[in-house]
PDB file of C-alpha atoms in Angstrom:
ATOM      1  CA  UNK Y1432      15.461  19.691  -1.737  1.00 49.00           C
ATOM      2  CA  UNK Y1433      15.405  21.207   2.201  1.00 49.00           C
ATOM      3  CA  UNK Y1434      17.366  18.902   4.238  1.00 50.00           C
ATOM      4  CA  UNK Y1435      15.348  19.116   7.505  1.00 47.00           C
ATOM      5  CA  UNK Y1436      17.232  19.334  10.859  1.00 62.00           C
ATOM      6  CA  UNK Y1437      14.703  20.461  12.849  1.00 84.00           C
ATOM      7  CA  UNK Y1438      11.630  17.915  13.840  1.00 93.00           C
ATOM      8  CA  UNK Y1439       8.947  18.134  10.505  1.00 96.00           C
ATOM      9  CA  UNK Y1440       6.056  19.281  11.664  1.00 98.00           C
ATOM     10  CA  UNK Y1441       3.236  16.903  10.042  1.00 98.00           C
ATOM     11  CA  UNK Y1442      -0.401  16.491   9.923  1.00 98.00           C
ATOM     12  CA  UNK Y1443      -2.885  13.890   9.207  1.00 98.00           C
ATOM     13  CA  UNK Y1444      -5.905  14.441   7.226  1.00 98.00           C
ATOM     14  CA  UNK Y1445      -8.989  12.241   7.760  1.00 98.00           C
ATOM     15  CA  UNK Y1446      -9.121  10.684  11.165  1.00 97.00           C
ATOM     16  CA  UNK Y1447     -11.256   6.923  10.428  1.00 94.00           C
ATOM     17  CA  UNK Y1448      -9.408   3.835  11.135  1.00 93.00           C
ATOM     18  CA  UNK Y1449      -6.371   4.467   8.890  1.00 95.00           C
ATOM     19  CA  UNK Y1450      -6.014   8.238  10.137  1.00 97.00           C
ATOM     20  CA  UNK Y1451      -5.975   7.107  13.784  1.00 98.00           C
ATOM     21  CA  UNK Y1452      -3.347   4.713  12.955  1.00 98.00           C
ATOM     22  CA  UNK Y1453      -1.153   7.129  11.239  1.00 98.00           C
ATOM     23  CA  UNK Y1454      -1.844   9.655  14.005  1.00 98.00           C
ATOM     24  CA  UNK Y1455      -0.585   6.887  16.528  1.00 98.00           C
ATOM     25  CA  UNK Y1456       2.516   6.096  14.782  1.00 98.00           C
ATOM     26  CA  UNK Y1457       3.578   9.527  14.146  1.00 97.00           C
ATOM     27  CA  UNK Y1458       3.179  10.720  17.735  1.00 95.00           C
ATOM     28  CA  UNK Y1459       5.919   7.639  18.394  1.00 94.00           C
ATOM     29  CA  UNK Y1460       8.312   8.575  16.114  1.00 95.00           C
ATOM     30  CA  UNK Y1461      11.634  11.025  16.778  1.00 91.00           C
ATOM     31  CA  UNK Y1462      12.192  13.984  14.984  1.00 92.00           C
ATOM     32  CA  UNK Y1463       8.619  14.481  13.982  1.00 96.00           C
ATOM     33  CA  UNK Y1464       5.910  16.547  15.591  1.00 97.00           C
ATOM     34  CA  UNK Y1465       2.193  16.070  15.112  1.00 98.00           C
ATOM     35  CA  UNK Y1466       0.687  19.233  15.111  1.00 98.00           C
ATOM     36  CA  UNK Y1467      -2.548  19.192  13.116  1.00 98.00           C
ATOM     37  CA  UNK Y1468      -5.434  16.667  12.621  1.00 98.00           C
ATOM     38  CA  UNK Y1469      -8.262  17.601  10.086  1.00 98.00           C
ATOM     39  CA  UNK Y1470     -11.405  15.911   9.900  1.00 98.00           C
ATOM     40  CA  UNK Y1471     -14.839  17.847   8.658  1.00 98.00           C
ATOM     41  CA  UNK Y1472     -16.327  16.324  11.618  1.00 98.00           C
ATOM     42  CA  UNK Y1473     -15.675  18.289  14.868  1.00 98.00           C
ATOM     43  CA  UNK Y1474     -16.003  15.674  17.380  1.00 98.00           C
ATOM     44  CA  UNK Y1475     -13.845  13.442  15.981  1.00 97.00           C
ATOM     45  CA  UNK Y1476     -11.041  15.820  14.688  1.00 98.00           C
ATOM     46  CA  UNK Y1477     -10.599  17.074  18.214  1.00 98.00           C
ATOM     47  CA  UNK Y1478     -10.808  13.497  19.618  1.00 97.00           C
ATOM     48  CA  UNK Y1479      -7.666  12.400  17.944  1.00 97.00           C
ATOM     49  CA  UNK Y1480      -5.949  15.565  18.029  1.00 98.00           C
ATOM     50  CA  UNK Y1481      -6.470  15.977  21.570  1.00 98.00           C
ATOM     51  CA  UNK Y1482      -4.978  11.953  22.459  1.00 97.00           C
ATOM     52  CA  UNK Y1483      -1.520  13.392  20.806  1.00 96.00           C
ATOM     53  CA  UNK Y1484      -1.494  16.896  21.705  1.00 97.00           C
ATOM     54  CA  UNK Y1485      -2.028  18.114  18.089  1.00 98.00           C
ATOM     55  CA  UNK Y1486      -4.768  20.986  17.048  1.00 98.00           C
ATOM     56  CA  UNK Y1487      -7.785  20.194  15.099  1.00 98.00           C
ATOM     57  CA  UNK Y1488      -9.166  21.725  12.131  1.00 98.00           C
ATOM     58  CA  UNK Y1489     -12.127  21.302  10.033  1.00 98.00           C
ATOM     59  CA  UNK Y1490     -11.689  22.418   6.768  1.00 98.00           C
ATOM     60  CA  UNK Y1491      -8.896  21.319   4.196  1.00 98.00           C
ATOM     61  CA  UNK Y1492      -8.282  25.368   3.931  1.00 98.00           C
ATOM     62  CA  UNK Y1493      -7.317  25.553   7.303  1.00 98.00           C
ATOM     63  CA  UNK Y1494      -5.103  22.416   7.038  1.00 98.00           C
ATOM     64  CA  UNK Y1495      -3.495  23.193   3.889  1.00 98.00           C
ATOM     65  CA  UNK Y1496      -2.727  26.840   5.538  1.00 98.00           C
ATOM     66  CA  UNK Y1497      -1.027  25.149   8.777  1.00 98.00           C
ATOM     67  CA  UNK Y1498       2.410  25.808   8.117  1.00 97.00           C
ATOM     68  CA  UNK Y1499       3.169  21.728   7.390  1.00 98.00           C
ATOM     69  CA  UNK Y1500       6.342  20.288   6.492  1.00 98.00           C
ATOM     70  CA  UNK Y1501       4.501  17.044   5.307  1.00 98.00           C
ATOM     71  CA  UNK Y1502       1.035  15.732   5.517  1.00 98.00           C
ATOM     72  CA  UNK Y1503      -0.643  11.943   5.682  1.00 98.00           C
ATOM     73  CA  UNK Y1504      -3.746  12.103   3.556  1.00 98.00           C
ATOM     74  CA  UNK Y1505      -6.011   9.478   4.977  1.00 98.00           C
ATOM     75  CA  UNK Y1506      -9.520  10.844   3.571  1.00 97.00           C
ATOM     76  CA  UNK Y1507     -11.831   8.960   1.266  1.00 93.00           C
ATOM     77  CA  UNK Y1508     -10.405   8.329  -2.362  1.00 93.00           C
ATOM     78  CA  UNK Y1509     -12.439  10.984  -3.902  1.00 94.00           C
ATOM     79  CA  UNK Y1510     -10.599  13.983  -1.821  1.00 96.00           C
ATOM     80  CA  UNK Y1511      -7.250  12.435  -2.501  1.00 98.00           C
ATOM     81  CA  UNK Y1512      -6.280  14.713  -5.480  1.00 98.00           C
ATOM     82  CA  UNK Y1513      -7.677  17.948  -4.607  1.00 98.00           C
ATOM     83  CA  UNK Y1514      -6.151  17.721  -1.158  1.00 98.00           C
ATOM     84  CA  UNK Y1515      -3.089  16.377  -2.181  1.00 98.00           C
ATOM     85  CA  UNK Y1516      -2.627  19.162  -4.766  1.00 98.00           C
ATOM     86  CA  UNK Y1517      -3.455  21.777  -2.402  1.00 98.00           C
ATOM     87  CA  UNK Y1518      -0.647  20.766  -0.175  1.00 98.00           C
ATOM     88  CA  UNK Y1519       1.866  19.992  -2.721  1.00 98.00           C
ATOM     89  CA  UNK Y1520       1.598  23.388  -3.958  1.00 98.00           C
ATOM     90  CA  UNK Y1521       1.952  25.161  -0.720  1.00 98.00           C
ATOM     91  CA  UNK Y1522       5.097  22.931  -0.481  1.00 98.00           C
ATOM     92  CA  UNK Y1523       4.169  20.386   1.794  1.00 98.00           C
ATOM     93  CA  UNK Y1524       5.384  16.742   1.270  1.00 98.00           C
ATOM     94  CA  UNK Y1525       2.521  14.083   1.161  1.00 98.00           C
ATOM     95  CA  UNK Y1526       2.041  10.624   2.237  1.00 98.00           C
ATOM     96  CA  UNK Y1527      -1.402   9.635   0.710  1.00 98.00           C
ATOM     97  CA  UNK Y1528      -3.329   6.209   1.473  1.00 98.00           C
ATOM     98  CA  UNK Y1529      -3.836   3.799  -1.297  1.00 96.00           C
ATOM     99  CA  UNK Y1530      -5.006   4.170  -3.995  1.00 96.00           C
ATOM    100  CA  UNK Y1531      -3.497   7.376  -4.790  1.00 98.00           C
ATOM    101  CA  UNK Y1532      -6.716   8.937  -6.142  1.00 97.00           C
ATOM    102  CA  UNK Y1533     -10.067   8.076  -7.762  1.00 95.00           C
ATOM    103  CA  UNK Y1534      -8.892   8.526 -11.190  1.00 96.00           C
ATOM    104  CA  UNK Y1535      -5.408   8.361 -13.468  1.00 97.00           C
ATOM    105  CA  UNK Y1536      -6.017  12.021 -14.175  1.00 98.00           C
ATOM    106  CA  UNK Y1537      -6.343  12.936 -10.710  1.00 98.00           C
ATOM    107  CA  UNK Y1538      -3.439  10.812  -9.760  1.00 98.00           C
ATOM    108  CA  UNK Y1539      -1.215  12.547 -12.446  1.00 98.00           C
ATOM    109  CA  UNK Y1540      -2.123  16.054 -11.411  1.00 98.00           C
ATOM    110  CA  UNK Y1541      -0.151  14.923  -7.834  1.00 98.00           C
ATOM    111  CA  UNK Y1542       2.535  13.433  -9.593  1.00 98.00           C
ATOM    112  CA  UNK Y1543       2.449  16.448 -11.297  1.00 98.00           C
ATOM    113  CA  UNK Y1544       2.261  18.897  -8.418  1.00 98.00           C
ATOM    114  CA  UNK Y1545       4.933  17.079  -6.602  1.00 98.00           C
ATOM    115  CA  UNK Y1546       7.502  17.742  -9.419  1.00 98.00           C
ATOM    116  CA  UNK Y1547       6.834  21.217  -9.991  1.00 98.00           C
ATOM    117  CA  UNK Y1548       7.126  22.046  -6.011  1.00 98.00           C
ATOM    118  CA  UNK Y1549      10.374  19.430  -5.670  1.00 98.00           C
ATOM    119  CA  UNK Y1550       7.961  17.681  -2.855  1.00 98.00           C
ATOM    120  CA  UNK Y1551       7.709  13.963  -2.167  1.00 98.00           C
ATOM    121  CA  UNK Y1552       4.720  12.126  -2.959  1.00 98.00           C
ATOM    122  CA  UNK Y1553       4.485   8.575  -1.547  1.00 98.00           C
ATOM    123  CA  UNK Y1554       1.807   6.140  -2.021  1.00 98.00           C
ATOM    124  CA  UNK Y1555       0.462   3.980   1.002  1.00 98.00           C
ATOM    125  CA  UNK Y1556       0.928   0.990  -0.221  1.00 97.00           C
ATOM    126  CA  UNK Y1557       1.551  -0.767   3.425  1.00 97.00           C
ATOM    127  CA  UNK Y1558       1.829  -4.406   2.640  1.00 97.00           C
ATOM    128  CA  UNK Y1559       5.121  -3.428   0.513  1.00 96.00           C
ATOM    129  CA  UNK Y1560       6.532  -2.785   4.378  1.00 97.00           C
ATOM    130  CA  UNK Y1561       5.216  -5.799   5.790  1.00 97.00           C
ATOM    131  CA  UNK Y1562       8.158  -8.144   7.024  1.00 96.00           C
ATOM    132  CA  UNK Y1563       7.119 -11.290   5.222  1.00 97.00           C
ATOM    133  CA  UNK Y1564       7.235  -9.507   1.531  1.00 97.00           C
ATOM    134  CA  UNK Y1565      10.486  -8.120   2.582  1.00 96.00           C
ATOM    135  CA  UNK Y1566      11.820 -11.635   3.429  1.00 97.00           C
ATOM    136  CA  UNK Y1567      10.209 -13.062   0.185  1.00 98.00           C
ATOM    137  CA  UNK Y1568      11.682 -10.592  -1.609  1.00 97.00           C
ATOM    138  CA  UNK Y1569      15.371 -11.356  -0.347  1.00 96.00           C
ATOM    139  CA  UNK Y1570      14.346 -15.084  -0.900  1.00 96.00           C
ATOM    140  CA  UNK Y1571      13.935 -14.641  -4.543  1.00 96.00           C
ATOM    141  CA  UNK Y1572      16.243 -12.319  -5.518  1.00 94.00           C
ATOM    142  CA  UNK Y1573      18.111 -13.394  -8.421  1.00 93.00           C
ATOM    143  CA  UNK Y1574      15.820 -16.227  -8.886  1.00 96.00           C
ATOM    144  CA  UNK Y1575      13.376 -16.703 -11.952  1.00 97.00           C
ATOM    145  CA  UNK Y1576      10.350 -16.082 -11.064  1.00 98.00           C
ATOM    146  CA  UNK Y1577       7.704 -18.643 -12.443  1.00 98.00           C
ATOM    147  CA  UNK Y1578       4.211 -17.483 -10.697  1.00 98.00           C
ATOM    148  CA  UNK Y1579       2.725 -15.474  -8.096  1.00 98.00           C
ATOM    149  CA  UNK Y1580      -0.549 -16.418  -6.250  1.00 98.00           C
ATOM    150  CA  UNK Y1581      -2.044 -13.847  -3.997  1.00 98.00           C
ATOM    151  CA  UNK Y1582      -5.099 -14.736  -1.687  1.00 98.00           C
ATOM    152  CA  UNK Y1583      -6.684 -11.924   0.302  1.00 98.00           C
ATOM    153  CA  UNK Y1584      -9.722 -12.320   1.600  1.00 97.00           C
ATOM    154  CA  UNK Y1585     -12.005 -12.252   4.477  1.00 96.00           C
ATOM    155  CA  UNK Y1586     -15.537 -10.613   5.911  1.00 94.00           C
ATOM    156  CA  UNK Y1587     -17.414  -7.950   4.564  1.00 88.00           C
ATOM    157  CA  UNK Y1588     -15.872  -4.918   6.415  1.00 82.00           C
ATOM    158  CA  UNK Y1589     -19.100  -2.448   7.756  1.00 75.00           C
ATOM    159  CA  UNK Y1590     -16.903   0.680   7.056  1.00 68.00           C
ATOM    160  CA  UNK Y1591     -16.762   0.009   3.274  1.00 59.00           C
ATOM    161  CA  UNK Y1592     -19.613   2.102   1.157  1.00 65.00           C
ATOM    162  CA  UNK Y1593     -17.587   3.719  -2.071  1.00 76.00           C
ATOM    163  CA  UNK Y1594     -15.314   0.851  -3.357  1.00 87.00           C
ATOM    164  CA  UNK Y1595     -15.133  -2.798  -4.053  1.00 93.00           C
ATOM    165  CA  UNK Y1596     -12.664  -5.216  -3.282  1.00 95.00           C
ATOM    166  CA  UNK Y1597     -10.664  -4.614  -6.119  1.00 96.00           C
ATOM    167  CA  UNK Y1598      -9.789  -1.084  -5.150  1.00 94.00           C
ATOM    168  CA  UNK Y1599      -9.631  -1.834  -1.585  1.00 92.00           C
ATOM    169  CA  UNK Y1600      -7.520  -5.137  -1.331  1.00 95.00           C
ATOM    170  CA  UNK Y1601      -6.417  -6.303  -4.642  1.00 97.00           C
ATOM    171  CA  UNK Y1602      -4.674  -3.010  -5.312  1.00 97.00           C
ATOM    172  CA  UNK Y1603      -2.164  -4.283  -2.658  1.00 97.00           C
ATOM    173  CA  UNK Y1604      -1.446  -7.282  -3.991  1.00 98.00           C
ATOM    174  CA  UNK Y1605      -0.890  -5.673  -7.709  1.00 98.00           C
ATOM    175  CA  UNK Y1606       1.301  -3.464  -5.871  1.00 98.00           C
ATOM    176  CA  UNK Y1607       3.205  -6.537  -4.160  1.00 98.00           C
ATOM    177  CA  UNK Y1608       3.492  -8.190  -7.756  1.00 98.00           C
ATOM    178  CA  UNK Y1609       5.106  -5.304  -9.431  1.00 98.00           C
ATOM    179  CA  UNK Y1610       7.108  -5.007  -6.535  1.00 98.00           C
ATOM    180  CA  UNK Y1611       8.374  -8.766  -6.534  1.00 98.00           C
ATOM    181  CA  UNK Y1612       8.730  -9.139 -10.652  1.00 98.00           C
ATOM    182  CA  UNK Y1613      10.213  -5.662 -11.076  1.00 97.00           C
ATOM    183  CA  UNK Y1614       7.476  -5.579 -14.596  1.00 98.00           C
ATOM    184  CA  UNK Y1615       4.595  -4.318 -15.517  1.00 98.00           C
ATOM    185  CA  UNK Y1616       0.910  -5.905 -16.171  1.00 98.00           C
ATOM    186  CA  UNK Y1617       0.651  -6.751 -20.053  1.00 97.00           C
ATOM    187  CA  UNK Y1618      -2.118  -8.897 -19.968  1.00 97.00           C
ATOM    188  CA  UNK Y1619      -5.558  -8.215 -17.262  1.00 97.00           C
ATOM    189  CA  UNK Y1620      -8.273 -10.983 -16.964  1.00 97.00           C
ATOM    190  CA  UNK Y1621     -10.889 -10.423 -14.200  1.00 97.00           C
ATOM    191  CA  UNK Y1622     -13.957 -11.979 -13.023  1.00 97.00           C
ATOM    192  CA  UNK Y1623     -16.166 -10.206 -10.558  1.00 97.00           C
ATOM    193  CA  UNK Y1624     -18.977 -11.195  -8.123  1.00 95.00           C
ATOM    194  CA  UNK Y1625     -21.568  -9.081  -6.809  1.00 88.00           C
ATOM    195  CA  UNK Y1626     -22.867 -11.433  -3.592  1.00 81.00           C
ATOM    196  CA  UNK Y1627     -23.966  -8.744  -1.001  1.00 76.00           C
ATOM    197  CA  UNK Y1628     -23.081  -5.050  -2.472  1.00 69.00           C
ATOM    198  CA  UNK Y1629     -23.449  -2.716  -5.590  1.00 78.00           C
ATOM    199  CA  UNK Y1630     -19.844  -3.018  -5.972  1.00 86.00           C
ATOM    200  CA  UNK Y1631     -17.884  -6.435  -6.622  1.00 93.00           C
ATOM    201  CA  UNK Y1632     -17.388  -7.923  -3.257  1.00 93.00           C
ATOM    202  CA  UNK Y1633     -15.325 -10.801  -4.540  1.00 96.00           C
ATOM    203  CA  UNK Y1634     -13.103 -11.398  -7.952  1.00 98.00           C
ATOM    204  CA  UNK Y1635     -10.457 -13.525  -9.585  1.00 98.00           C
ATOM    205  CA  UNK Y1636      -7.735 -11.738 -10.917  1.00 98.00           C
ATOM    206  CA  UNK Y1637      -5.197 -12.863 -13.257  1.00 98.00           C
ATOM    207  CA  UNK Y1638      -2.038 -11.084 -15.293  1.00 98.00           C
ATOM    208  CA  UNK Y1639       0.556 -11.799 -17.152  1.00 98.00           C
ATOM    209  CA  UNK Y1640       3.817  -9.721 -16.864  1.00 98.00           C
ATOM    210  CA  UNK Y1641       6.155  -7.996 -19.484  1.00 98.00           C
ATOM    211  CA  UNK Y1642       8.942 -10.466 -18.378  1.00 97.00           C
ATOM    212  CA  UNK Y1643       6.498 -13.667 -18.806  1.00 98.00           C
ATOM    213  CA  UNK Y1644       5.571 -14.173 -14.974  1.00 98.00           C
ATOM    214  CA  UNK Y1645       2.196 -15.053 -14.309  1.00 98.00           C
ATOM    215  CA  UNK Y1646       0.071 -14.037 -11.342  1.00 98.00           C
ATOM    216  CA  UNK Y1647      -3.370 -14.358  -9.832  1.00 98.00           C
ATOM    217  CA  UNK Y1648      -4.812 -12.662  -7.361  1.00 98.00           C
ATOM    218  CA  UNK Y1649      -7.972 -14.267  -5.234  1.00 98.00           C
ATOM    219  CA  UNK Y1650      -9.757 -11.508  -3.215  1.00 98.00           C
ATOM    220  CA  UNK Y1651     -13.598 -11.167  -1.709  1.00 97.00           C
ATOM    221  CA  UNK Y1652     -15.611 -10.060   1.371  1.00 94.00           C
ATOM    222  CA  UNK Y1653     -17.476 -13.485   1.428  1.00 94.00           C
ATOM    223  CA  UNK Y1654     -15.087 -15.203   3.537  1.00 96.00           C
ATOM    224  CA  UNK Y1655     -15.778 -15.733   7.460  1.00 96.00           C
ATOM    225  CA  UNK Y1656     -11.926 -15.353   8.248  1.00 97.00           C
ATOM    226  CA  UNK Y1657      -9.311 -13.131   7.316  1.00 97.00           C
ATOM    227  CA  UNK Y1658      -6.723 -14.844   5.331  1.00 98.00           C
ATOM    228  CA  UNK Y1659      -3.901 -13.164   3.319  1.00 98.00           C
ATOM    229  CA  UNK Y1660      -1.066 -15.365   1.826  1.00 98.00           C
ATOM    230  CA  UNK Y1661       1.463 -14.740  -0.985  1.00 98.00           C
ATOM    231  CA  UNK Y1662       2.883 -17.793  -2.870  1.00 98.00           C
ATOM    232  CA  UNK Y1663       5.865 -17.743  -5.089  1.00 98.00           C
ATOM    233  CA  UNK Y1664       7.149 -20.511  -7.563  1.00 98.00           C
ATOM    234  CA  UNK Y1665      10.697 -19.861  -9.070  1.00 97.00           C
ATOM    235  CA  UNK Y1666      12.615 -22.175 -10.954  1.00 95.00           C
ATOM    236  CA  UNK Y1667      14.482 -23.659  -7.717  1.00 93.00           C
ATOM    237  CA  UNK Y1668      12.007 -22.938  -5.029  1.00 95.00           C
ATOM    238  CA  UNK Y1669       8.520 -22.402  -3.720  1.00 97.00           C
ATOM    239  CA  UNK Y1670       7.827 -20.014  -0.956  1.00 98.00           C
ATOM    240  CA  UNK Y1671       4.671 -19.257   1.043  1.00 98.00           C
ATOM    241  CA  UNK Y1672       4.267 -16.327   3.202  1.00 98.00           C
ATOM    242  CA  UNK Y1673       1.295 -15.641   5.512  1.00 97.00           C
ATOM    243  CA  UNK Y1674       0.936 -11.783   5.539  1.00 97.00           C
ATOM    244  CA  UNK Y1675      -0.857 -11.835   8.925  1.00 96.00           C
ATOM    245  CA  UNK Y1676       1.448 -13.994  11.284  1.00 95.00           C
ATOM    246  CA  UNK Y1677       4.526 -13.002   9.207  1.00 95.00           C
ATOM    247  CA  UNK Y1678       5.349 -16.926   8.687  1.00 96.00           C
ATOM    248  CA  UNK Y1679       7.795 -17.598   5.759  1.00 97.00           C
ATOM    249  CA  UNK Y1680       8.442 -21.270   4.298  1.00 98.00           C
ATOM    250  CA  UNK Y1681      10.642 -22.207   1.650  1.00 97.00           C
ATOM    251  CA  UNK Y1682      10.625 -25.267  -0.242  1.00 97.00           C
ATOM    252  CA  UNK Y1683      13.763 -26.318  -2.162  1.00 94.00           C
ATOM    253  CA  UNK Y1684      15.690 -29.276  -3.193  1.00 92.00           C
ATOM    254  CA  UNK Y1685      13.070 -31.279  -5.025  1.00 88.00           C
ATOM    255  CA  UNK Y1686      14.417 -35.008  -5.040  1.00 91.00           C
ATOM    256  CA  UNK Y1687      13.832 -37.806  -7.927  1.00 91.00           C
ATOM    257  CA  UNK Y1688      10.697 -39.160  -5.905  1.00 93.00           C
ATOM    258  CA  UNK Y1689       9.025 -35.434  -5.958  1.00 88.00           C
ATOM    259  CA  UNK Y1690       9.673 -34.754  -1.848  1.00 92.00           C
ATOM    260  CA  UNK Y1691      11.372 -31.464  -1.031  1.00 92.00           C
ATOM    261  CA  UNK Y1692      13.396 -29.818   1.651  1.00 96.00           C
ATOM    262  CA  UNK Y1693      11.636 -27.430   3.682  1.00 97.00           C
ATOM    263  CA  UNK Y1694      12.978 -24.220   6.177  1.00 97.00           C
ATOM    264  CA  UNK Y1695      11.311 -21.305   7.689  1.00 96.00           C
ATOM    265  CA  UNK Y1696      12.723 -18.071   6.588  1.00 94.00           C
ATOM    266  CA  UNK Y1697      13.178 -15.239   9.123  1.00 84.00           C
ATOM    267  CA  UNK Y1698      10.988 -12.266   9.099  1.00 80.00           C
ATOM    268  CA  UNK Y1699      11.703  -9.516  11.456  1.00 81.00           C
ATOM    269  CA  UNK Y1700       9.059  -7.903  13.737  1.00 84.00           C
ATOM    270  CA  UNK Y1701       7.986  -4.813  12.845  1.00 90.00           C
ATOM    271  CA  UNK Y1702       5.151  -2.726  12.255  1.00 95.00           C
ATOM    272  CA  UNK Y1703       4.678  -1.914   8.624  1.00 96.00           C
ATOM    273  CA  UNK Y1704       2.758   1.316   8.899  1.00 97.00           C
ATOM    274  CA  UNK Y1705       6.262   2.681  10.831  1.00 97.00           C
ATOM    275  CA  UNK Y1706       8.295   1.280   8.226  1.00 97.00           C
ATOM    276  CA  UNK Y1707       6.241   3.108   5.860  1.00 98.00           C
ATOM    277  CA  UNK Y1708       6.219   6.077   7.731  1.00 98.00           C
ATOM    278  CA  UNK Y1709      10.315   5.714   8.255  1.00 97.00           C
ATOM    279  CA  UNK Y1710      10.758   5.656   4.339  1.00 98.00           C
ATOM    280  CA  UNK Y1711       8.735   8.720   3.953  1.00 98.00           C
ATOM    281  CA  UNK Y1712      10.796  10.791   6.044  1.00 97.00           C
ATOM    282  CA  UNK Y1713      13.943   9.138   4.410  1.00 97.00           C
ATOM    283  CA  UNK Y1714      12.861  10.372   1.124  1.00 98.00           C
ATOM    284  CA  UNK Y1715      11.898  14.150   2.584  1.00 97.00           C
ATOM    285  CA  UNK Y1716      15.391  14.198   4.504  1.00 95.00           C
ATOM    286  CA  UNK Y1717      17.593  12.800   1.627  1.00 96.00           C
ATOM    287  CA  UNK Y1718      15.661  13.653  -1.560  1.00 94.00           C
ATOM    288  CA  UNK Y1719      15.636  10.138  -2.947  1.00 96.00           C
ATOM    289  CA  UNK Y1720      12.757   8.724  -4.965  1.00 96.00           C
ATOM    290  CA  UNK Y1721      10.063   7.640  -2.419  1.00 98.00           C
ATOM    291  CA  UNK Y1722       9.879   3.639  -1.895  1.00 97.00           C
ATOM    292  CA  UNK Y1723       6.510   3.803  -3.162  1.00 98.00           C
ATOM    293  CA  UNK Y1724       6.432   6.683  -6.059  1.00 98.00           C
ATOM    294  CA  UNK Y1725       3.018   8.469  -7.007  1.00 98.00           C
ATOM    295  CA  UNK Y1726       4.277   6.583 -10.404  1.00 98.00           C
ATOM    296  CA  UNK Y1727       3.929   3.290  -8.427  1.00 98.00           C
ATOM    297  CA  UNK Y1728       0.594   4.315  -7.549  1.00 98.00           C
ATOM    298  CA  UNK Y1729      -0.482   5.499 -10.430  1.00 98.00           C
ATOM    299  CA  UNK Y1730       0.396   1.766 -12.185  1.00 98.00           C
ATOM    300  CA  UNK Y1731      -1.362   0.375  -9.593  1.00 98.00           C
ATOM    301  CA  UNK Y1732      -3.959   2.539 -10.364  1.00 98.00           C
ATOM    302  CA  UNK Y1733      -4.625   1.752 -13.524  1.00 98.00           C
ATOM    303  CA  UNK Y1734      -4.278  -1.942 -13.311  1.00 98.00           C
ATOM    304  CA  UNK Y1735      -6.933  -1.762 -10.618  1.00 97.00           C
ATOM    305  CA  UNK Y1736      -9.218  -0.044 -13.234  1.00 97.00           C
ATOM    306  CA  UNK Y1737      -8.496  -2.163 -16.212  1.00 97.00           C
ATOM    307  CA  UNK Y1738      -9.575  -5.229 -13.924  1.00 97.00           C
ATOM    308  CA  UNK Y1739     -12.971  -3.281 -13.195  1.00 95.00           C
ATOM    309  CA  UNK Y1740     -13.444  -2.849 -16.994  1.00 91.00           C
ATOM    310  CA  UNK Y1741     -12.604   1.226 -16.682  1.00 79.00           C
ATOM    311  CA  UNK Y1742     -10.946   2.759 -19.420  1.00 66.00           C
ATOM    312  CA  UNK Y1743      -7.863   4.551 -18.290  1.00 61.00           C
TER     313      UNK Y1743
END
């Protein structure tokens, strides 16, 4: 794989909320040149491109032909695979927003294209790079995990139209659970609610992992405030992480009277999206497997679709 010494020419496809965030972070990174922004809406594309001295394009064909070394795909899910495969076949490394694609077949097509063209395909499961998640991962290293519980709730987001909470929110937590346990979901149970939308806007998801850890995700768009908490029970401790404030508390040393000792664990301040981009660039420059591989993205999507009762 080519080791790039010169700045990587990189583009962003999709200039919505996430696309603008990606463009902002890329513009701040060293050894990267944000050259191209693609959005079918010309005003949107030009607005974001102008902010960072990039060129705006309004067609996928122009984006693929822009002479990029790497690209971020932040378009709606249904466009991920077609654009991703075209970019990979053109020799462009790809960081695609989660979920990797709309279907398992589309995800596999992207993985195959990355392999056949020897390009990096990484999936933007940004919570993997949340310092609080990394702190929990370090704290439980070597411990036997008993259970994991994640709560990810908040108000209904006006931008949502195509997907429900499982694909938009819970897919983050499916990835976190797989990451922390190093295991795959073998049993999946789900209860879905439809209060305000045609797609599910609340879900209770339960899993048993291949290594017998049990996990539980509570997610919804019916809570008036945002909560993002991760709780991990092991044989020797209980750890609670707030994924918004990045505060991590460890409970340990249970006494005969049932009391515990507690301590705060350091969670280094860092922007997860920046860390995600740095991991993507590292994979490109070293040839190492991406931190969140195409296969990871495929597994996360498979589980999410199982939760929705869809055949994979």
